Coordinates of C-alpha atoms and ligand atoms in Angstrom, one line a residue:
X1 CA 16.4 9.6 -4.3
X2 CA 15.9 13.3 -4.6
X3 CA 13.3 14.8 -7.0
X4 CA 13.1 18.2 -8.7
X5 CA 11.2 19.9 -11.5
X6 CA 12.8 21.9 -14.4
X7 CA 11.4 23.9 -17.2
X8 CA 14.5 24.1 -19.2
X9 CA 14.5 22.7 -22.6
X10 CA 15.8 19.0 -22.8
X11 CA 18.7 19.8 -25.2
X12 CA 20.2 22.3 -22.8
X13 CA 19.7 20.4 -19.8
X14 CA 22.8 20.1 -17.5
X15 CA 22.1 16.5 -16.7
X16 CA 23.7 12.9 -16.9
X17 CA 20.9 11.5 -18.8
X18 CA 17.7 12.9 -20.8
X19 CA 14.8 10.4 -20.8
X20 CA 12.4 10.8 -23.7
X21 CA 9.2 8.8 -24.8
X22 CA 9.1 6.8 -28.3
X23 CA 5.9 5.2 -29.5
X24 CA 5.1 2.4 -31.9
X25 CA 5.4 3.0 -35.7
X26 CA 8.4 5.3 -35.0
X27 CA 6.2 8.2 -33.7
X28 CA 8.1 10.6 -31.4
X29 CA 6.9 12.5 -28.4
X30 CA 7.3 16.4 -28.4
X31 CA 10.8 16.2 -26.5
X32 CA 12.0 13.4 -28.9
X33 CA 10.9 15.4 -31.9
X34 CA 13.0 18.5 -30.6
X35 CA 16.0 16.3 -29.9
X36 CA 15.7 14.6 -33.2
X37 CA 16.0 18.1 -35.0
X38 CA 18.7 19.1 -32.7
X39 CA 20.7 15.8 -33.7
X40 CA 20.0 16.3 -37.4
X41 CA 17.5 13.2 -37.4
X42 CA 19.7 10.9 -35.4
X43 CA 16.8 9.5 -33.3
X44 CA 14.7 8.9 -36.4
X45 CA 17.8 7.1 -37.9
X46 CA 18.1 4.8 -34.9
X47 CA 14.6 4.0 -34.9
X48 CA 14.3 3.4 -38.6
X49 CA 17.0 0.9 -38.3
X50 CA 14.5 -1.1 -36.2
X51 CA 16.2 -1.2 -33.0
X52 CA 13.3 0.2 -31.1
X53 CA 9.9 -1.1 -31.6
X54 CA 8.7 1.0 -28.8
X55 CA 6.7 -1.6 -27.0
X56 CA 6.0 -0.2 -23.5
X57 CA 9.0 -0.9 -21.2
X58 CA 11.5 -1.2 -24.1
X59 CA 14.7 1.0 -23.6
X60 CA 17.7 2.0 -25.6
X61 CA 20.5 4.0 -24.2
X62 CA 22.4 6.3 -26.6
X63 CA 25.6 8.0 -25.7
X64 CA 27.1 11.5 -27.0
X65 CA 24.2 12.4 -29.1
X66 CA 25.2 15.4 -31.2
X67 CA 23.4 18.7 -30.2
X68 CA 22.8 17.6 -26.6
X69 CA 24.6 18.9 -23.5
X70 CA 23.6 15.7 -21.7
X71 CA 26.1 12.8 -22.2
X72 CA 23.4 10.1 -22.4
X73 CA 20.0 9.9 -23.9
X74 CA 17.5 7.2 -23.0
X75 CA 14.8 6.4 -25.3
X76 CA 11.8 4.7 -23.5
X77 CA 9.1 2.7 -25.4
X78 CA 5.6 3.9 -24.3
X79 CA 3.2 1.9 -26.6
X80 CA 0.9 3.5 -29.1
X81 CA 1.0 7.3 -29.2
X82 CA -1.9 8.9 -27.3
X83 CA -3.0 5.3 -26.2
X84 CA -0.6 4.7 -23.5
X85 CA -2.4 2.9 -20.5
X86 CA -1.5 3.4 -16.9
X87 CA 0.1 -0.1 -16.9
X88 CA 2.3 0.8 -19.9
X89 CA 3.3 3.9 -18.3
X90 CA 4.1 2.0 -15.0
X91 CA 6.3 -0.6 -17.2
X92 CA 8.0 2.3 -19.0
X93 CA 8.9 4.0 -15.8
X94 CA 10.0 0.8 -14.2
X95 CA 12.3 -0.2 -17.1
X96 CA 13.7 3.3 -17.3
X97 CA 14.5 3.5 -13.7
X98 CA 16.5 0.3 -13.7
X99 CA 18.4 1.4 -16.6
X100 CA 19.1 4.8 -15.0
X101 CA 20.2 3.3 -11.8
X102 CA 22.6 0.9 -13.5
X103 CA 24.0 3.1 -16.4
X104 CA 26.4 5.3 -14.1
X105 CA 24.2 8.5 -14.3
X106 CA 24.1 10.5 -11.1
X107 CA 21.2 12.4 -12.1
X108 CA 18.7 12.3 -15.0
X109 CA 15.9 14.4 -16.3
X110 CA 12.7 12.7 -17.5
X111 CA 10.5 14.2 -20.3
X112 CA 8.0 11.3 -19.8
X113 CA 5.2 13.3 -18.0
X114 CA 4.6 15.0 -21.4
X115 CA 3.0 12.0 -22.9
X116 CA -0.7 11.3 -22.9
X117 CA -1.8 8.5 -20.4
X118 CA -5.5 7.7 -20.5
X119 CA -7.0 10.8 -18.9
X120 CA -4.3 11.5 -16.2
X121 CA -3.0 14.8 -15.4
X122 CA 0.6 16.0 -15.6
X123 CA 0.7 15.9 -11.7
X124 CA -0.6 12.4 -11.7
X125 CA 2.1 11.2 -14.0
X126 CA 4.8 12.8 -12.0
X127 CA 3.6 11.5 -8.7
X128 CA 3.2 8.1 -10.3
X129 CA 6.7 8.2 -11.7
X130 CA 8.2 8.7 -8.2
X131 CA 6.0 6.1 -6.7
X132 CA 6.9 3.5 -9.4
X133 CA 10.7 4.6 -9.4
X134 CA 11.0 4.0 -5.7
X135 CA 9.2 0.7 -6.1
X136 CA 11.6 -0.4 -8.9
X137 CA 14.6 0.5 -6.7
X138 CA 13.2 -1.0 -3.4
X139 CA 15.4 -3.8 -2.3
X140 CA 14.9 -5.9 0.7
X141 CA 18.4 -6.5 2.5
X142 CA 17.9 -6.0 6.2
X143 CA 18.5 -9.7 7.0
X144 CA 20.9 -10.5 4.3
X145 CA 24.8 -10.4 5.0
X146 CA 27.3 -9.3 2.5
X147 CA 25.0 -6.8 0.9
X148 CA 27.0 -4.9 -1.9
X149 CA 25.7 -1.3 -2.4
X150 CA 25.0 -0.3 -6.1
X151 CA 28.0 0.8 -8.0
X152 CA 26.8 4.3 -9.3
X153 CA 23.2 4.6 -8.3
X154 CA 21.0 7.4 -9.6
X155 CA 20.6 10.0 -6.9
X156 CA 18.5 12.8 -8.5
X157 CA 15.6 12.4 -10.8
X158 CA 14.2 15.6 -12.4
X159 CA 10.9 16.1 -14.3
X160 CA 10.8 18.3 -17.4
X161 CA 7.4 20.2 -16.8
X162 CA 5.8 23.7 -17.0
X163 CA 2.9 22.7 -15.0
X164 CA 2.7 24.6 -11.6
X165 CA 1.5 21.5 -9.7
X166 CA 4.6 19.5 -10.5
X167 CA 6.6 20.2 -7.4
X168 CA 3.8 19.3 -5.0
X169 CA 3.1 16.3 -7.1
X170 CA 6.6 15.1 -6.8
X171 CA 6.7 15.8 -3.0
X172 CA 3.4 13.9 -2.5
X173 CA 4.7 11.0 -4.6
X174 CA 7.9 10.8 -2.6
X175 CA 6.1 10.9 0.7
X176 CA 3.6 8.1 -0.5
X177 CA 6.6 5.9 -1.8
X178 CA 8.4 6.3 1.5
X179 CA 5.3 5.1 3.3
X180 CA 5.0 2.2 1.0
X181 CA 8.7 1.4 1.6
X182 CA 8.1 1.6 5.4
X183 CA 5.2 -0.8 4.9
X184 CA 7.3 -3.1 2.6
X185 CA 10.1 -3.3 5.1
X186 CA 7.9 -4.1 8.1
X187 CA 6.0 -6.7 6.1
X188 CA 9.0 -8.4 4.7
X189 CA 10.6 -8.8 8.0
X190 CA 10.4 -12.3 9.4
X191 CA 7.9 -13.3 12.3
X192 CA 10.8 -13.9 14.6
X193 CA 12.0 -10.3 14.2
X194 CA 8.8 -8.4 13.6
X195 CA 6.7 -9.4 16.6
X196 CA 3.9 -7.4 18.4
X197 CA 6.8 -5.8 20.6
X198 CA 8.7 -4.9 17.5
X199 CA 5.8 -3.2 15.8
X200 CA 5.0 -1.3 19.0
X201 CA 8.6 0.0 19.1
X202 CA 8.3 1.1 15.5
X203 CA 5.2 2.9 16.4
X204 CA 7.0 4.7 19.3
X205 CA 9.8 5.6 16.7
X206 CA 7.2 7.2 14.5
X207 CA 6.0 9.3 17.4
X208 CA 9.5 10.4 18.1
X209 CA 10.1 11.2 14.5
X210 CA 7.2 13.4 14.0
X211 CA 6.0 16.0 16.6
X212 CA 2.3 15.6 15.2
X213 CA 2.2 11.9 16.0
X214 CA 1.6 10.6 19.5
X215 CA 1.8 6.8 20.1
X216 CA 0.4 4.9 23.0
X217 CA 0.8 1.2 23.5
X218 CA -1.6 -0.9 25.7
X219 CA -0.3 -4.0 27.2
X220 CA -2.3 -7.2 27.9
X221 CA -3.3 -6.3 31.5
X222 CA -4.7 -3.1 30.1
X223 CA -6.7 -4.7 27.4
X224 CA -7.8 -7.2 29.9
X225 CA -9.3 -4.4 32.1
X226 CA -11.1 -3.1 29.0
X227 CA -12.7 -6.4 28.5
X228 CA -10.9 -7.4 25.2
X229 CA -11.7 -11.1 25.6
X230 CA -11.7 -11.8 22.0
X231 CA -8.3 -10.2 21.1
X232 CA -6.6 -11.7 24.2
X233 CA -8.0 -15.2 23.4
X234 CA -6.0 -15.2 20.2
X235 CA -2.8 -14.0 22.0
X236 CA -3.1 -16.6 24.7
X237 CA -1.9 -19.4 22.3
X238 CA 1.5 -17.4 21.8
X239 CA 4.6 -16.5 23.9
X240 CA 4.7 -13.2 22.5
X241 CA 2.6 -10.6 24.4
X242 CA -0.1 -8.8 22.4
X243 CA 0.0 -5.1 21.9
X244 CA -2.6 -2.7 21.2
X245 CA -0.9 0.3 19.3
X246 CA -2.3 3.8 18.9
X247 CA -0.7 6.3 16.7
X248 CA -2.6 9.6 16.9
X249 CA -1.7 12.1 14.1
X250 CA -3.1 15.5 14.7
X251 CA -3.1 18.0 11.8
X252 CA -6.5 19.7 12.2
X253 CA -7.2 20.8 15.7
X254 CA -10.3 19.3 17.2
X255 CA -11.9 17.9 14.0
X256 CA -13.3 14.2 14.4
X257 CA -10.6 11.7 13.1
X258 CA -10.6 9.2 10.4
X259 CA -9.5 6.0 12.2
X260 CA -7.5 3.4 10.5
X261 CA -7.5 0.0 12.1
X262 CA -4.7 -2.4 10.6
X263 CA -4.7 -6.2 11.4
X264 CA -1.2 -6.8 12.8
X265 CA -0.9 -10.5 13.1
X266 CA 2.8 -11.0 13.0
X267 CA 2.6 -14.6 12.3
X268 CA -0.7 -16.7 11.6
X269 CA 0.0 -20.4 12.0
X270 CA -3.7 -20.7 12.2
X271 CA -3.8 -21.9 15.9
X272 CA -5.1 -25.3 16.8
X273 CA -6.9 -25.2 13.4
X274 CA -3.3 -25.4 12.1
X275 CA -2.6 -24.3 8.5
X276 CA -1.2 -26.5 6.1
X277 CA 2.7 -26.2 6.0
X278 CA 3.0 -25.3 2.2
X279 CA 3.6 -21.6 1.9
X280 CA 3.0 -21.0 5.6
X281 CA 6.0 -18.6 5.7
X282 CA 3.9 -16.2 3.8
X283 CA 1.8 -15.8 7.0
X284 CA 4.4 -13.5 8.3
X285 CA 2.6 -11.2 5.9
X286 CA -0.6 -11.3 8.2
X287 CA 0.3 -7.9 9.6
X288 CA 0.4 -6.1 6.2
X289 CA -2.9 -4.1 7.3
X290 CA -0.9 -2.7 10.1
X291 CA 2.0 -2.0 8.0
X292 CA -0.1 0.1 5.6
X293 CA -1.4 2.1 8.6
X294 CA 2.1 2.7 9.7
X295 CA 3.1 3.7 6.0
X296 CA 0.1 6.1 5.7
X297 CA 0.7 7.7 9.0
X298 CA 4.3 8.3 8.0
X299 CA 3.2 9.7 4.6
X300 CA 0.6 12.1 6.0
X301 CA 2.9 13.3 8.9
X302 CA 5.7 13.9 6.1
X303 CA 3.1 16.1 4.1
X304 CA 1.7 17.7 7.3
X305 CA -1.8 17.1 5.8
X306 CA -4.4 19.2 7.6
X307 CA -6.5 16.2 9.0
X308 CA -6.7 14.2 11.9
X309 CA -6.0 10.3 11.6
X310 CA -5.8 7.8 14.4
X311 CA -4.0 4.5 13.5
X312 CA -4.9 1.5 15.7
X313 CA -2.9 -1.7 15.4
X314 CA -4.2 -4.8 17.4
X315 CA -1.0 -7.0 17.2
X316 CA -0.5 -10.6 18.1
X317 CA 0.6 -14.1 16.9
X318 CA -1.8 -16.9 16.2
X319 CA -0.1 -20.1 17.4
X320 CA -1.0 -23.6 18.5
X321 CA -0.2 -24.0 22.2
X322 CA -1.6 -25.9 25.3
X323 CA -3.4 -22.5 26.2
X324 CA -4.6 -21.6 22.6
X325 CA -8.2 -21.2 21.7
X326 CA -9.9 -24.5 20.8
X327 CA -12.8 -25.0 18.3
X328 CA -15.9 -24.8 20.1
X329 CA -14.4 -22.1 22.8
X330 CA -16.7 -19.3 23.5
X331 CA -15.0 -15.8 24.3
X332 CA -16.5 -12.5 25.3
X333 CA -15.6 -9.5 23.2
X334 CA -15.2 -6.0 24.5
X335 CA -18.6 -5.1 23.1
X336 CA -20.1 -7.7 25.4
X337 CA -21.0 -10.0 22.5
X338 CA -20.0 -13.7 22.9
X339 CA -18.4 -15.4 20.1
X340 CA -18.1 -19.2 19.3
X341 CA -14.7 -19.9 17.9
X342 CA -15.5 -22.7 15.4
X343 CA -12.2 -22.2 13.6
X344 CA -9.3 -20.8 15.3
X345 CA -7.7 -19.7 12.0
X346 CA -10.4 -17.1 11.6
X347 CA -8.4 -15.0 14.2
X348 CA -8.1 -11.8 12.3
X349 CA -11.8 -10.8 13.0
X350 CA -11.2 -11.8 16.7
X351 CA -8.6 -9.3 17.2
X352 CA -10.2 -6.6 15.0
X353 CA -13.5 -6.6 16.6
X354 CA -12.2 -5.5 19.9
X355 CA -10.0 -3.0 18.2
X356 CA -13.0 -1.6 16.2
X357 CA -15.0 -1.3 19.5
X358 CA -12.0 0.5 21.1
X359 CA -12.0 3.0 18.1
X360 CA -15.4 4.3 19.5
X361 CA -13.6 6.3 22.1
X362 CA -12.0 8.6 19.4
X363 CA -15.5 9.7 18.3
X364 CA -14.5 8.9 14.6
X365 CA -16.0 10.6 11.6
X366 CA -14.9 7.4 9.7
X367 CA -13.4 4.1 10.5
X368 CA -11.6 2.0 7.9
X369 CA -10.0 -1.3 8.7
X370 CA -7.3 -2.8 6.6
X371 CA -6.7 -6.6 7.0
X372 CA -5.3 -9.6 5.2
X373 CA -8.6 -11.3 6.2
X374 CA -9.5 -14.0 4.0
X375 CA -7.9 -16.4 1.4
X376 CA -11.4 -16.2 -0.3
X377 CA -11.0 -12.7 -1.5
X378 CA -7.9 -14.0 -3.7
X379 CA -10.5 -16.3 -5.2
X380 CA -12.8 -13.7 -5.8
X381 CA -10.6 -10.8 -7.1
X382 CA -7.2 -12.2 -7.6
X383 CA -4.2 -9.9 -6.8
X384 CA -5.3 -7.0 -8.9
X385 CA -8.0 -5.5 -6.5
X386 CA -8.4 -5.0 -2.9
X387 CA -11.8 -6.2 -1.6
X388 CA -14.0 -3.4 -0.2
X389 CA -17.2 -3.7 2.0
X390 CA -18.8 -1.0 3.8
X391 CA -22.0 -0.1 6.0
X392 CA -22.2 3.3 4.1
X393 CA -22.3 3.6 0.2
X394 CA -20.8 7.2 0.1
X395 CA -17.9 5.9 2.0
X396 CA -17.5 3.0 -0.4
X397 CA -17.9 5.4 -3.4
X398 CA -15.1 7.5 -1.9
X399 CA -12.8 4.6 -1.6
X400 CA -13.6 3.2 -5.1
X401 CA -12.7 6.9 -6.3
X402 CA -9.6 7.0 -4.4
X403 CA -8.6 3.6 -5.8
X404 CA -9.1 4.8 -9.3
X405 CA -7.2 8.2 -8.7
X406 CA -4.2 6.6 -7.2
X407 CA -4.4 3.5 -9.5
X408 CA -4.3 1.3 -6.2
X409 CA -7.8 0.1 -7.0
X410 CA -10.4 -1.7 -5.1
X411 CA -13.7 -3.5 -6.0
X412 CA -16.8 -3.7 -3.8
X413 CA -18.5 -6.8 -2.6
X414 CA -21.9 -6.9 -1.0
X415 CA -22.4 -6.6 2.8
X416 CA -26.1 -7.5 2.8
X417 CA -27.8 -8.9 5.7
X418 CA -28.8 -11.9 3.7
X419 CA -25.5 -13.3 4.6
X420 CA -25.6 -12.7 8.3
X421 CA -27.4 -16.1 9.2
X422 CA -24.3 -17.9 8.1
X423 CA -22.7 -16.6 11.4
X424 CA -25.6 -18.0 13.6
X425 CA -24.2 -20.0 16.5
X426 CA -26.4 -22.4 18.8
X427 CA -24.1 -21.5 21.7
X428 CA -23.0 -17.9 21.5
X429 CA -24.2 -14.6 19.9
X430 CA -22.3 -15.2 16.9
X431 CA -19.8 -17.9 15.3
X432 CA -16.5 -16.8 14.0
X433 CA -16.9 -18.5 10.6
X434 CA -19.7 -18.5 8.0
X435 CA -19.2 -21.7 6.0
X436 CA -17.5 -22.2 2.8
X437 CA -19.6 -19.7 0.6
X438 CA -18.8 -16.1 0.4
X439 CA -16.0 -16.2 2.8
X440 CA -14.8 -12.7 2.4
X441 CA -18.4 -11.4 2.9
X442 CA -19.0 -13.3 5.9
X443 CA -15.9 -12.3 7.4
X444 CA -17.0 -8.6 6.9
X445 CA -20.5 -9.5 8.1
X446 CA -18.8 -10.6 11.4
X447 CA -17.0 -7.2 11.7
X448 CA -20.2 -5.3 10.8
X449 CA -21.7 -6.5 14.1
X450 CA -19.1 -4.5 15.8
X451 CA -19.3 -1.3 13.7
X452 CA -23.0 -0.4 14.2
X453 CA -22.2 2.8 15.9
X454 CA -20.1 4.5 13.1
X455 CA -19.4 4.9 9.4
X456 CA -17.2 2.0 8.3
X457 CA -15.5 0.3 5.6
X458 CA -13.4 -2.9 5.4
X459 CA -10.4 -3.4 3.1
X460 CA -9.5 -7.1 2.5
X461 CA -6.0 -7.0 1.2
X462 CA -5.1 -10.7 1.3
X463 CA -4.5 -10.6 -2.4
X464 CA -2.9 -7.3 -2.8
X465 CA -0.5 -6.8 0.1
X466 CA 2.2 -9.0 -1.3
X467 CA 3.4 -11.1 -4.1
X468 CA 4.1 -14.9 -4.0
X469 CA 6.4 -17.1 -6.1
X470 CA 9.8 -15.9 -7.4
X471 CA 9.1 -12.2 -6.8
X472 CA 7.9 -12.8 -3.2
X473 CA 7.7 -9.7 -1.4
X474 CA 5.5 -6.9 0.0
X475 CA 3.8 -4.4 -2.5
X476 CA 3.3 -1.5 -0.1
X477 CA -0.5 -1.6 -0.9
X478 CA -2.9 -0.1 0.0
X479 CA -0.8 3.0 1.2
X480 CA -1.5 4.9 -2.0
X481 CA -5.2 4.2 -1.7
X482 CA -5.4 5.4 1.7
X483 CA -3.3 8.5 1.3
X484 CA -5.5 9.3 -1.6
X485 CA -8.5 8.9 0.2
X486 CA -7.4 11.4 2.8
X487 CA -6.1 13.9 0.2
X488 CA -9.5 13.6 -1.4
X489 CA -11.3 14.1 1.8
X490 CA -9.2 17.3 2.5
X491 CA -9.9 18.7 -1.0
X492 CA -13.7 18.1 -0.2
X493 CA -13.6 20.2 3.0
Ligands
BES501 N1 -4.6 -14.7 7.4 C1 -5.6 -15.5 7.0 C2 -6.1 -15.1 5.6 C3 -5.3 -15.3 4.5 C4 -5.1 -16.6 4.0 C5 -4.4 -14.3 3.8 C6 -4.3 -16.9 2.8 C7 -3.8 -14.6 2.8 C8 -3.6 -15.9 2.1 C9 -6.8 -15.5 7.9 O1 -6.5 -15.4 9.3 C10 -7.5 -16.9 7.7 O2 -6.7 -17.8 8.1 N2 -8.6 -16.9 7.2 C11 -9.3 -18.1 6.9 C12 -10.7 -18.0 7.3 C13 -11.4 -19.3 7.3 C14 -11.0 -20.0 8.5 C15 -12.9 -18.9 7.6 C16 -9.1 -18.5 5.5 O3 -9.1 -17.5 4.6 O4 -8.9 -19.5 5.1
MN502 MN1 -6.0 -17.3 10.0
ZN503 ZN1 -4.7 -14.3 9.6

């Protein structure tokens, strides 16, 4: 989809459809008020008939309204005037986008950015519209045969706005949305297609698409030479060779980079500590952390952001096999610490610890890992918030802020030393599980043992990266959060 900004009055717009906001109790947005006058009170008349209660997400498509150059007019319910919440705004945009895509209009102009949404700016509303519209239109079909293209899909969406930041907002939203779609697409692919080798190829593609991105792939022999005994122990149980992918985005000379480390478990069967079969297919999503790194790198490269970011993706399968890790096995990490593997299903931390140690060589300003690390984070926070833990409160605050700004929110859990004894082992430096209490915290505590040399945060996205059930599919989170964090960091420089 293409996006543009226009300051022309809605009634004179040369467009296939005008989109205006209507509120509960028959209240009209400024553009709706104007069109109501132009059409001799037609809008009011329709509303008074009771066809439009204006609950957020309700829509009514009108044709050939007198006084308008546009053939169609779409009324969109946005809840109570001046009280529209972010969630209501999102439902309004989602509903409007679907109608626009199905109604035959080739292009449309939205006047929804003029309404009051919490304390959000016009730029935020425009950016969010693009992100939500692209999400509403995203459809996975890569592995379906007989896919029919939409009949007359919407191709251009304009924003009625006089705000000078609108163009950049639309552009930023578009780059974030495309990054999310890349993340969704990689995540939704099945484990037999999206293997570590496939992810490595995608990273090479990104390097070829953007002159600012340099991709390097380490093979198992090279990881072995670096002493990555923990990462390689997970991969030993699989026939797919592990890859350590690095995507180096250079947008700011020799400044120290932000390193993003994404868990790239392309299928997590649990290993010898085999998972129950119910819902195991969803463990193809155990690479969503890496997908968000791909999406973020693509978005910032598209926007040419003045910052350096290194994306590191340790990628492997976790399978049961004659050569797989066994409970009680002890492996030696790249950092030299020995690890007793008490549960082979706690494999994410085993591949991440070596990738985190590896990140030291980039002299990072900040390291953030993104991982579908624990089922426990879903128990704690549900599917609404990403779990956040950090060894530095300023960094945690920055991520909380970026989450609020982008409305891709995160919530902090404690990373106190008090939890560390749960990882004590009688036979190694550290155990890979910490018992049944505070599972997300002890997982982060494990990683914290490998991040003492730098400023680090951990995002546990097990609850937020995909939806289960009827609407099963990847969400593209936390690409908006990560891009926002980087944008805020640039703005603060
Ligand atoms: N990939 C899983 C975490 C997960 C589970 C994400 C369910 C989303 C839904 C991770 O590798 C894992 O298996 N973690 C274990 C840790 C436990 C063995 C300490 C878990 O959460 O059960
Ligand atoms: Mn696991
Ligand atoms: Zn896993």
